[in-house]
Amino acid sequence: MGNRAYLSIQTEKDTNVLLFEANNSLPFFWIGLLDNEILDNVKPVWLEIEELLNSEDDDKIEDYFRNNPNTGSFRVEKKSFLKNIHKTQLFLESYAPESIPIFNDFRSYIDSKFAKPNQYLLLDIIEITGFTSISELMTNLYDEIKKIETQNLQGITHLVRHDLIAGGTGFSTEFEELSSFYAKEMKDRMKNTPNYPNVKITTKKSLTPHIAVLILAPLFTYITYRGYIKEGFSSTVIILGLSNMMFYCYSIFRLIQITTVLKSKKLK
């Protein structure tokens, strides 16, 4: 299980064919298919979905997605695909030249799928927002696209250079049969079992949950103290005390870590 994303091509009305999928990551090559106009078209829908999810009304949420199966998916026409994939290739040639062989196969494979007029790609990646939030991932996508367009080689989030499957193409059985570079990358991946990080975008909002935990921690300290007064060093009191210490330590550690990352971003 996990947060999955899908890259497919629309072939007929209400019918699409899956090309690639991803699990707990957003492949960088997929982002390279997008541009600001495509994001602008979907942004209002994503914000509407975010508002709906924040309502925590399970019935409304279920009805919404049932009645709108492709809602929130990015639509990429062939013209946009050709334009954006070219910009991404130029970026990768400078930033990650080792990815070019598999990227070229990825490009050719998708291009070959545009066999009929009016076909377009669909990127269903909204589950990846589960690692941060809809607003944060949308902001990150705009930032990644800007870096591609301006050839800014610093601060790319989603390209995992040591794992060009999860961080580049995504997974595809058909593509593996067509691309020797993909097949080799997959074999190397199986041997090395890379442990790439889940997508986590660090912004000021990332501080909020850890600050909240730190604010609540004294309450549990007080509860532990009251338990000690009443029961002494019982097993319950000891467990509460140790858990409370872990909350303090982890929250402080994460606050320092996130603050350091935010400061480093400002320096770039």
PDB file of C-alpha atoms in Angstrom:
ATOM      1  CA  MET A   1       0.000   0.000   0.000  1.00  0.00           C
ATOM      2  CA  GLY A   2       0.981   3.650  -0.021  1.00  0.00           C
ATOM      3  CA  ASN A   3       0.272   6.930  -1.718  1.00  0.00           C
ATOM      4  CA  ARG A   4       0.109   6.098  -5.399  1.00  0.00           C
ATOM      5  CA  ALA A   5       0.365   8.229  -8.529  1.00  0.00           C
ATOM      6  CA  TYR A   6      -0.503   7.325 -12.104  1.00  0.00           C
ATOM      7  CA  LEU A   7       0.540   8.483 -15.573  1.00  0.00           C
ATOM      8  CA  SER A   8      -1.876   7.365 -18.280  1.00  0.00           C
ATOM      9  CA  ILE A   9      -2.982   8.326 -21.770  1.00  0.00           C
ATOM     10  CA  GLN A  10      -6.572   9.031 -22.703  1.00  0.00           C
ATOM     11  CA  THR A  11      -7.476   6.866 -25.686  1.00  0.00           C
ATOM     12  CA  GLU A  12     -11.254   7.158 -25.951  1.00  0.00           C
ATOM     13  CA  LYS A  13     -14.024   8.935 -24.071  1.00  0.00           C
ATOM     14  CA  ASP A  14     -13.905   7.808 -20.420  1.00  0.00           C
ATOM     15  CA  THR A  15     -11.126   5.323 -21.217  1.00  0.00           C
ATOM     16  CA  ASN A  16      -7.437   5.659 -20.445  1.00  0.00           C
ATOM     17  CA  VAL A  17      -4.451   3.324 -20.568  1.00  0.00           C
ATOM     18  CA  LEU A  18      -1.994   3.242 -17.687  1.00  0.00           C
ATOM     19  CA  LEU A  19       1.606   3.887 -18.762  1.00  0.00           C
ATOM     20  CA  PHE A  20       3.444   4.297 -15.440  1.00  0.00           C
ATOM     21  CA  GLU A  21       2.660   4.254 -11.759  1.00  0.00           C
ATOM     22  CA  ALA A  22       4.519   5.350  -8.647  1.00  0.00           C
ATOM     23  CA  ASN A  23       4.257   4.537  -4.958  1.00  0.00           C
ATOM     24  CA  ASN A  24       5.205   7.042  -2.232  1.00  0.00           C
ATOM     25  CA  SER A  25       7.163   9.171  -4.679  1.00  0.00           C
ATOM     26  CA  LEU A  26       6.533  11.608  -7.511  1.00  0.00           C
ATOM     27  CA  PRO A  27       8.838  10.803 -10.469  1.00  0.00           C
ATOM     28  CA  PHE A  28      10.702  13.848 -11.717  1.00  0.00           C
ATOM     29  CA  PHE A  29      10.208  12.997 -15.393  1.00  0.00           C
ATOM     30  CA  TRP A  30       6.459  13.350 -14.818  1.00  0.00           C
ATOM     31  CA  ILE A  31       6.907  16.843 -13.415  1.00  0.00           C
ATOM     32  CA  GLY A  32       8.878  17.621 -16.565  1.00  0.00           C
ATOM     33  CA  LEU A  33       5.687  17.053 -18.574  1.00  0.00           C
ATOM     34  CA  LEU A  34       3.953  19.988 -16.849  1.00  0.00           C
ATOM     35  CA  ASP A  35       4.037  23.757 -17.179  1.00  0.00           C
ATOM     36  CA  ASN A  36       2.474  26.733 -15.401  1.00  0.00           C
ATOM     37  CA  GLU A  37      -0.601  26.796 -17.631  1.00  0.00           C
ATOM     38  CA  ILE A  38      -1.375  23.155 -16.852  1.00  0.00           C
ATOM     39  CA  LEU A  39      -0.970  23.822 -13.129  1.00  0.00           C
ATOM     40  CA  ASP A  40      -3.137  26.942 -13.333  1.00  0.00           C
ATOM     41  CA  ASN A  41      -5.963  24.917 -14.881  1.00  0.00           C
ATOM     42  CA  VAL A  42      -6.010  22.434 -12.000  1.00  0.00           C
ATOM     43  CA  LYS A  43      -5.100  24.669  -9.059  1.00  0.00           C
ATOM     44  CA  PRO A  44      -8.698  25.819  -8.319  1.00  0.00           C
ATOM     45  CA  VAL A  45      -9.842  22.180  -8.290  1.00  0.00           C
ATOM     46  CA  TRP A  46      -7.044  21.181  -5.915  1.00  0.00           C
ATOM     47  CA  LEU A  47      -7.939  24.033  -3.556  1.00  0.00           C
ATOM     48  CA  GLU A  48     -11.587  22.956  -3.673  1.00  0.00           C
ATOM     49  CA  ILE A  49     -10.549  19.388  -2.825  1.00  0.00           C
ATOM     50  CA  GLU A  50      -8.346  20.662   0.004  1.00  0.00           C
ATOM     51  CA  GLU A  51     -11.285  22.571   1.479  1.00  0.00           C
ATOM     52  CA  LEU A  52     -13.469  19.477   1.163  1.00  0.00           C
ATOM     53  CA  LEU A  53     -10.864  17.262   2.863  1.00  0.00           C
ATOM     54  CA  ASN A  54     -10.485  19.776   5.670  1.00  0.00           C
ATOM     55  CA  SER A  55     -14.230  19.494   6.320  1.00  0.00           C
ATOM     56  CA  GLU A  56     -13.659  15.814   7.255  1.00  0.00           C
ATOM     57  CA  ASP A  57     -17.122  14.984   5.908  1.00  0.00           C
ATOM     58  CA  ASP A  58     -16.490  11.424   4.725  1.00  0.00           C
ATOM     59  CA  ASP A  59     -19.796  11.115   2.865  1.00  0.00           C
ATOM     60  CA  LYS A  60     -19.244  14.310   0.864  1.00  0.00           C
ATOM     61  CA  ILE A  61     -15.650  13.344   0.109  1.00  0.00           C
ATOM     62  CA  GLU A  62     -16.662   9.876  -1.102  1.00  0.00           C
ATOM     63  CA  ASP A  63     -19.482  11.273  -3.263  1.00  0.00           C
ATOM     64  CA  TYR A  64     -17.199  13.928  -4.741  1.00  0.00           C
ATOM     65  CA  PHE A  65     -14.545  11.503  -5.940  1.00  0.00           C
ATOM     66  CA  ARG A  66     -17.122   8.950  -7.079  1.00  0.00           C
ATOM     67  CA  ASN A  67     -18.831  11.526  -9.280  1.00  0.00           C
ATOM     68  CA  ASN A  68     -15.559  13.089 -10.491  1.00  0.00           C
ATOM     69  CA  PRO A  69     -13.176  10.158 -11.183  1.00  0.00           C
ATOM     70  CA  ASN A  70     -10.460  12.206 -12.926  1.00  0.00           C
ATOM     71  CA  THR A  71     -10.855  15.339 -10.868  1.00  0.00           C
ATOM     72  CA  GLY A  72      -7.563  16.926  -9.904  1.00  0.00           C
ATOM     73  CA  SER A  73      -5.643  15.128 -12.665  1.00  0.00           C
ATOM     74  CA  PHE A  74      -3.280  17.152 -14.843  1.00  0.00           C
ATOM     75  CA  ARG A  75      -4.127  17.051 -18.547  1.00  0.00           C
ATOM     76  CA  VAL A  76      -1.173  17.285 -20.947  1.00  0.00           C
ATOM     77  CA  GLU A  77      -1.913  17.675 -24.647  1.00  0.00           C
ATOM     78  CA  LYS A  78       0.645  16.390 -27.175  1.00  0.00           C
ATOM     79  CA  LYS A  79       1.762  19.918 -28.072  1.00  0.00           C
ATOM     80  CA  SER A  80       2.489  20.688 -24.426  1.00  0.00           C
ATOM     81  CA  PHE A  81       4.171  17.314 -23.983  1.00  0.00           C
ATOM     82  CA  LEU A  82       6.637  17.986 -26.815  1.00  0.00           C
ATOM     83  CA  LYS A  83       7.416  21.494 -25.586  1.00  0.00           C
ATOM     84  CA  ASN A  84       7.827  20.576 -21.909  1.00  0.00           C
ATOM     85  CA  ILE A  85       9.750  17.348 -22.443  1.00  0.00           C
ATOM     86  CA  HIS A  86      12.297  19.279 -24.525  1.00  0.00           C
ATOM     87  CA  LYS A  87      12.881  21.804 -21.718  1.00  0.00           C
ATOM     88  CA  THR A  88      13.264  18.965 -19.251  1.00  0.00           C
ATOM     89  CA  GLN A  89      15.820  17.243 -21.456  1.00  0.00           C
ATOM     90  CA  LEU A  90      17.924  20.413 -21.600  1.00  0.00           C
ATOM     91  CA  PHE A  91      17.772  20.642 -17.822  1.00  0.00           C
ATOM     92  CA  LEU A  92      18.780  17.007 -17.290  1.00  0.00           C
ATOM     93  CA  GLU A  93      21.662  17.297 -19.751  1.00  0.00           C
ATOM     94  CA  SER A  94      23.148  19.916 -17.425  1.00  0.00           C
ATOM     95  CA  TYR A  95      22.019  18.638 -14.033  1.00  0.00           C
ATOM     96  CA  ALA A  96      21.891  14.836 -14.327  1.00  0.00           C
ATOM     97  CA  PRO A  97      23.458  13.670 -17.618  1.00  0.00           C
ATOM     98  CA  GLU A  98      23.510  10.072 -16.357  1.00  0.00           C
ATOM     99  CA  SER A  99      19.706  10.090 -16.597  1.00  0.00           C
ATOM    100  CA  ILE A 100      19.574  11.001 -20.306  1.00  0.00           C
ATOM    101  CA  PRO A 101      19.605   7.440 -21.773  1.00  0.00           C
ATOM    102  CA  ILE A 102      16.609   6.286 -19.727  1.00  0.00           C
ATOM    103  CA  PHE A 103      14.942   9.685 -20.142  1.00  0.00           C
ATOM    104  CA  ASN A 104      15.206   9.456 -23.940  1.00  0.00           C
ATOM    105  CA  ASP A 105      13.551   6.032 -23.846  1.00  0.00           C
ATOM    106  CA  PHE A 106      10.842   7.452 -21.557  1.00  0.00           C
ATOM    107  CA  ARG A 107      10.263  10.301 -24.007  1.00  0.00           C
ATOM    108  CA  SER A 108      10.085   8.008 -27.051  1.00  0.00           C
ATOM    109  CA  TYR A 109       7.789   5.551 -25.285  1.00  0.00           C
ATOM    110  CA  ILE A 110       5.236   8.221 -24.372  1.00  0.00           C
ATOM    111  CA  ASP A 111       5.482   9.857 -27.787  1.00  0.00           C
ATOM    112  CA  SER A 112       4.643   6.510 -29.414  1.00  0.00           C
ATOM    113  CA  LYS A 113       1.414   6.347 -27.402  1.00  0.00           C
ATOM    114  CA  PHE A 114       0.007   9.413 -29.165  1.00  0.00           C
ATOM    115  CA  ALA A 115      -1.342   7.268 -31.996  1.00  0.00           C
ATOM    116  CA  LYS A 116      -4.721   8.979 -32.459  1.00  0.00           C
ATOM    117  CA  PRO A 117      -5.890  12.602 -32.704  1.00  0.00           C
ATOM    118  CA  ASN A 118      -7.154  14.284 -29.541  1.00  0.00           C
ATOM    119  CA  GLN A 119      -5.256  11.991 -27.193  1.00  0.00           C
ATOM    120  CA  TYR A 120      -3.740  13.492 -24.061  1.00  0.00           C
ATOM    121  CA  LEU A 121      -1.837  12.433 -20.957  1.00  0.00           C
ATOM    122  CA  LEU A 122      -3.359  12.350 -17.486  1.00  0.00           C
ATOM    123  CA  LEU A 123      -1.246  12.693 -14.333  1.00  0.00           C
ATOM    124  CA  ASP A 124      -3.157  11.571 -11.265  1.00  0.00           C
ATOM    125  CA  ILE A 125      -0.812  12.534  -8.437  1.00  0.00           C
ATOM    126  CA  ILE A 126      -3.109  13.960  -5.772  1.00  0.00           C
ATOM    127  CA  GLU A 127      -2.428  11.098  -3.318  1.00  0.00           C
ATOM    128  CA  ILE A 128       1.167  12.338  -3.032  1.00  0.00           C
ATOM    129  CA  THR A 129      -0.223  15.382  -1.203  1.00  0.00           C
ATOM    130  CA  GLY A 130      -0.701  13.020   1.741  1.00  0.00           C
ATOM    131  CA  PHE A 131       2.955  13.562   2.619  1.00  0.00           C
ATOM    132  CA  THR A 132       2.480  17.331   3.007  1.00  0.00           C
ATOM    133  CA  SER A 133      -0.674  19.135   1.917  1.00  0.00           C
ATOM    134  CA  ILE A 134      -2.357  20.009  -1.360  1.00  0.00           C
ATOM    135  CA  SER A 135      -1.259  23.645  -1.147  1.00  0.00           C
ATOM    136  CA  GLU A 136       2.350  22.736  -0.344  1.00  0.00           C
ATOM    137  CA  LEU A 137       2.697  20.235  -3.170  1.00  0.00           C
ATOM    138  CA  MET A 138       1.149  22.674  -5.638  1.00  0.00           C
ATOM    139  CA  THR A 139       3.645  25.350  -4.555  1.00  0.00           C
ATOM    140  CA  ASN A 140       6.472  22.839  -4.905  1.00  0.00           C
ATOM    141  CA  LEU A 141       5.380  21.890  -8.426  1.00  0.00           C
ATOM    142  CA  TYR A 142       5.446  25.533  -9.526  1.00  0.00           C
ATOM    143  CA  ASP A 143       8.909  25.812  -7.990  1.00  0.00           C
ATOM    144  CA  GLU A 144      10.212  22.654  -9.717  1.00  0.00           C
ATOM    145  CA  ILE A 145       8.882  23.788 -13.100  1.00  0.00           C
ATOM    146  CA  LYS A 146      10.480  27.205 -12.660  1.00  0.00           C
ATOM    147  CA  LYS A 147      13.831  25.538 -11.919  1.00  0.00           C
ATOM    148  CA  ILE A 148      13.523  23.438 -15.078  1.00  0.00           C
ATOM    149  CA  GLU A 149      12.629  26.437 -17.244  1.00  0.00           C
ATOM    150  CA  THR A 150      15.383  28.678 -15.833  1.00  0.00           C
ATOM    151  CA  GLN A 151      17.998  25.890 -15.722  1.00  0.00           C
ATOM    152  CA  ASN A 152      18.375  26.420 -11.984  1.00  0.00           C
ATOM    153  CA  LEU A 153      20.428  23.436 -10.863  1.00  0.00           C
ATOM    154  CA  GLN A 154      19.921  23.991  -7.131  1.00  0.00           C
ATOM    155  CA  GLY A 155      17.231  22.669  -4.832  1.00  0.00           C
ATOM    156  CA  ILE A 156      15.428  20.110  -7.001  1.00  0.00           C
ATOM    157  CA  THR A 157      13.149  18.064  -4.726  1.00  0.00           C
ATOM    158  CA  HIS A 158      11.878  15.059  -6.655  1.00  0.00           C
ATOM    159  CA  LEU A 159      14.736  13.816  -8.844  1.00  0.00           C
ATOM    160  CA  VAL A 160      16.358  10.862  -7.052  1.00  0.00           C
ATOM    161  CA  ARG A 161      19.561  10.400  -9.027  1.00  0.00           C
ATOM    162  CA  HIS A 162      20.502   7.083  -7.418  1.00  0.00           C
ATOM    163  CA  ASP A 163      17.046   5.650  -8.201  1.00  0.00           C
ATOM    164  CA  LEU A 164      15.888   6.713 -11.669  1.00  0.00           C
ATOM    165  CA  ILE A 165      12.880   4.398 -11.410  1.00  0.00           C
ATOM    166  CA  ALA A 166      11.133   5.851  -8.356  1.00  0.00           C
ATOM    167  CA  GLY A 167      12.637   9.303  -8.856  1.00  0.00           C
ATOM    168  CA  GLY A 168      12.562   9.402 -12.653  1.00  0.00           C
ATOM    169  CA  THR A 169      10.271   7.236 -14.779  1.00  0.00           C
ATOM    170  CA  GLY A 170       7.970   5.448 -12.377  1.00  0.00           C
ATOM    171  CA  PHE A 171       7.175   1.735 -12.757  1.00  0.00           C
ATOM    172  CA  SER A 172       6.001   0.003 -15.931  1.00  0.00           C
ATOM    173  CA  THR A 173       6.189  -3.649 -16.957  1.00  0.00           C
ATOM    174  CA  GLU A 174       5.682  -2.811 -20.642  1.00  0.00           C
ATOM    175  CA  PHE A 175       8.371  -0.129 -20.600  1.00  0.00           C
ATOM    176  CA  GLU A 176      10.824  -2.548 -19.006  1.00  0.00           C
ATOM    177  CA  GLU A 177      10.450  -4.813 -22.024  1.00  0.00           C
ATOM    178  CA  LEU A 178      11.148  -1.922 -24.412  1.00  0.00           C
ATOM    179  CA  SER A 179      13.969  -0.067 -22.661  1.00  0.00           C
ATOM    180  CA  SER A 180      17.259  -1.803 -21.929  1.00  0.00           C
ATOM    181  CA  PHE A 181      18.271   1.177 -19.756  1.00  0.00           C
ATOM    182  CA  TYR A 182      15.142   0.817 -17.656  1.00  0.00           C
ATOM    183  CA  ALA A 183      15.675  -2.954 -17.355  1.00  0.00           C
ATOM    184  CA  LYS A 184      19.252  -2.415 -16.198  1.00  0.00           C
ATOM    185  CA  GLU A 185      18.193   0.270 -13.739  1.00  0.00           C
ATOM    186  CA  MET A 186      15.564  -2.075 -12.346  1.00  0.00           C
ATOM    187  CA  LYS A 187      18.085  -4.900 -11.908  1.00  0.00           C
ATOM    188  CA  ASP A 188      20.517  -2.565 -10.148  1.00  0.00           C
ATOM    189  CA  ARG A 189      17.684  -1.291  -8.001  1.00  0.00           C
ATOM    190  CA  MET A 190      16.781  -4.841  -6.935  1.00  0.00           C
ATOM    191  CA  LYS A 191      20.402  -5.556  -6.023  1.00  0.00           C
ATOM    192  CA  ASN A 192      20.972  -2.358  -4.106  1.00  0.00           C
ATOM    193  CA  THR A 193      17.444  -2.009  -2.638  1.00  0.00           C
ATOM    194  CA  PRO A 194      17.747   1.786  -2.486  1.00  0.00           C
ATOM    195  CA  ASN A 195      16.187   3.515   0.466  1.00  0.00           C
ATOM    196  CA  TYR A 196      15.100   6.796  -1.033  1.00  0.00           C
ATOM    197  CA  PRO A 197      13.184   9.224   1.173  1.00  0.00           C
ATOM    198  CA  ASN A 198       9.462   9.793   0.842  1.00  0.00           C
ATOM    199  CA  VAL A 199       8.531  13.100  -0.728  1.00  0.00           C
ATOM    200  CA  LYS A 200       8.564  15.689   2.052  1.00  0.00           C
ATOM    201  CA  ILE A 201       8.571  19.343   1.170  1.00  0.00           C
ATOM    202  CA  THR A 202       9.950  21.581   3.893  1.00  0.00           C
ATOM    203  CA  THR A 203       8.222  24.916   4.372  1.00  0.00           C
ATOM    204  CA  LYS A 204       7.411  27.114   7.368  1.00  0.00           C
ATOM    205  CA  LYS A 205       4.148  25.170   7.720  1.00  0.00           C
ATOM    206  CA  SER A 206       6.252  22.081   8.462  1.00  0.00           C
ATOM    207  CA  LEU A 207       7.097  23.657  11.821  1.00  0.00           C
ATOM    208  CA  THR A 208       3.468  23.822  12.987  1.00  0.00           C
ATOM    209  CA  PRO A 209       2.823  20.213  14.134  1.00  0.00           C
ATOM    210  CA  HIS A 210       6.098  20.056  16.044  1.00  0.00           C
ATOM    211  CA  ILE A 211       5.437  23.381  17.758  1.00  0.00           C
ATOM    212  CA  ALA A 212       1.969  22.093  18.690  1.00  0.00           C
ATOM    213  CA  VAL A 213       3.461  18.918  20.195  1.00  0.00           C
ATOM    214  CA  LEU A 214       5.986  20.986  22.141  1.00  0.00           C
ATOM    215  CA  ILE A 215       3.189  23.168  23.519  1.00  0.00           C
ATOM    216  CA  LEU A 216       1.190  20.106  24.584  1.00  0.00           C
ATOM    217  CA  ALA A 217       4.146  18.259  26.093  1.00  0.00           C
ATOM    218  CA  PRO A 218       4.040  20.171  29.459  1.00  0.00           C
ATOM    219  CA  LEU A 219       0.450  18.986  29.910  1.00  0.00           C
ATOM    220  CA  PHE A 220       1.638  15.385  29.773  1.00  0.00           C
ATOM    221  CA  THR A 221       4.483  16.295  32.106  1.00  0.00           C
ATOM    222  CA  TYR A 222       1.878  17.522  34.592  1.00  0.00           C
ATOM    223  CA  ILE A 223      -0.193  14.344  34.131  1.00  0.00           C
ATOM    224  CA  THR A 224       2.926  12.256  34.756  1.00  0.00           C
ATOM    225  CA  TYR A 225       3.727  14.294  37.852  1.00  0.00           C
ATOM    226  CA  ARG A 226       0.190  13.836  39.225  1.00  0.00           C
ATOM    227  CA  GLY A 227       0.449  10.123  38.560  1.00  0.00           C
ATOM    228  CA  TYR A 228       3.772   9.993  40.434  1.00  0.00           C
ATOM    229  CA  ILE A 229       2.241  11.800  43.446  1.00  0.00           C
ATOM    230  CA  LYS A 230      -0.632   9.334  43.477  1.00  0.00           C
ATOM    231  CA  GLU A 231       1.064   6.040  42.513  1.00  0.00           C
ATOM    232  CA  GLY A 232       4.803   6.576  42.823  1.00  0.00           C
ATOM    233  CA  PHE A 233       7.013   4.937  40.190  1.00  0.00           C
ATOM    234  CA  SER A 234       4.340   2.637  38.788  1.00  0.00           C
ATOM    235  CA  SER A 235       4.724   1.088  35.338  1.00  0.00           C
ATOM    236  CA  THR A 236       2.104   3.503  33.962  1.00  0.00           C
ATOM    237  CA  VAL A 237       3.941   6.533  35.346  1.00  0.00           C
ATOM    238  CA  ILE A 238       7.282   5.305  33.985  1.00  0.00           C
ATOM    239  CA  ILE A 239       5.814   4.725  30.503  1.00  0.00           C
ATOM    240  CA  LEU A 240       4.149   8.152  30.526  1.00  0.00           C
ATOM    241  CA  GLY A 241       7.385   9.773  31.666  1.00  0.00           C
ATOM    242  CA  LEU A 242       9.502   8.113  28.997  1.00  0.00           C
ATOM    243  CA  SER A 243       6.941   8.922  26.285  1.00  0.00           C
ATOM    244  CA  ASN A 244       6.853  12.528  27.438  1.00  0.00           C
ATOM    245  CA  MET A 245      10.634  12.778  27.198  1.00  0.00           C
ATOM    246  CA  MET A 246      10.519  11.328  23.694  1.00  0.00           C
ATOM    247  CA  PHE A 247       7.953  13.968  22.649  1.00  0.00           C
ATOM    248  CA  TYR A 248      10.220  16.721  23.942  1.00  0.00           C
ATOM    249  CA  CYS A 249      13.359  15.327  22.294  1.00  0.00           C
ATOM    250  CA  TYR A 250      11.767  14.513  18.913  1.00  0.00           C
ATOM    251  CA  SER A 251       9.933  17.848  18.621  1.00  0.00           C
ATOM    252  CA  ILE A 252      13.031  19.862  19.497  1.00  0.00           C
ATOM    253  CA  PHE A 253      15.153  17.785  17.105  1.00  0.00           C
ATOM    254  CA  ARG A 254      12.673  18.255  14.217  1.00  0.00           C
ATOM    255  CA  LEU A 255      12.323  21.982  14.882  1.00  0.00           C
ATOM    256  CA  ILE A 256      16.094  22.385  14.717  1.00  0.00           C
ATOM    257  CA  GLN A 257      16.278  20.203  11.591  1.00  0.00           C
ATOM    258  CA  ILE A 258      13.489  22.042   9.734  1.00  0.00           C
ATOM    259  CA  THR A 259      14.827  25.460  10.762  1.00  0.00           C
ATOM    260  CA  THR A 260      18.252  24.491   9.424  1.00  0.00           C
ATOM    261  CA  VAL A 261      16.736  23.417   6.081  1.00  0.00           C
ATOM    262  CA  LEU A 262      14.733  26.654   5.808  1.00  0.00           C
ATOM    263  CA  LYS A 263      17.840  28.727   6.541  1.00  0.00           C
ATOM    264  CA  SER A 264      19.823  26.816   3.902  1.00  0.00           C
ATOM    265  CA  LYS A 265      17.075  27.524   1.338  1.00  0.00           C
ATOM    266  CA  LYS A 266      17.334  31.253   2.031  1.00  0.00           C
ATOM    267  CA  LEU A 267      21.080  31.125   1.439  1.00  0.00           C
ATOM    268  CA  LYS A 268      20.685  29.540  -2.032  1.00  0.00           C
TER     269      LYS A 268
END
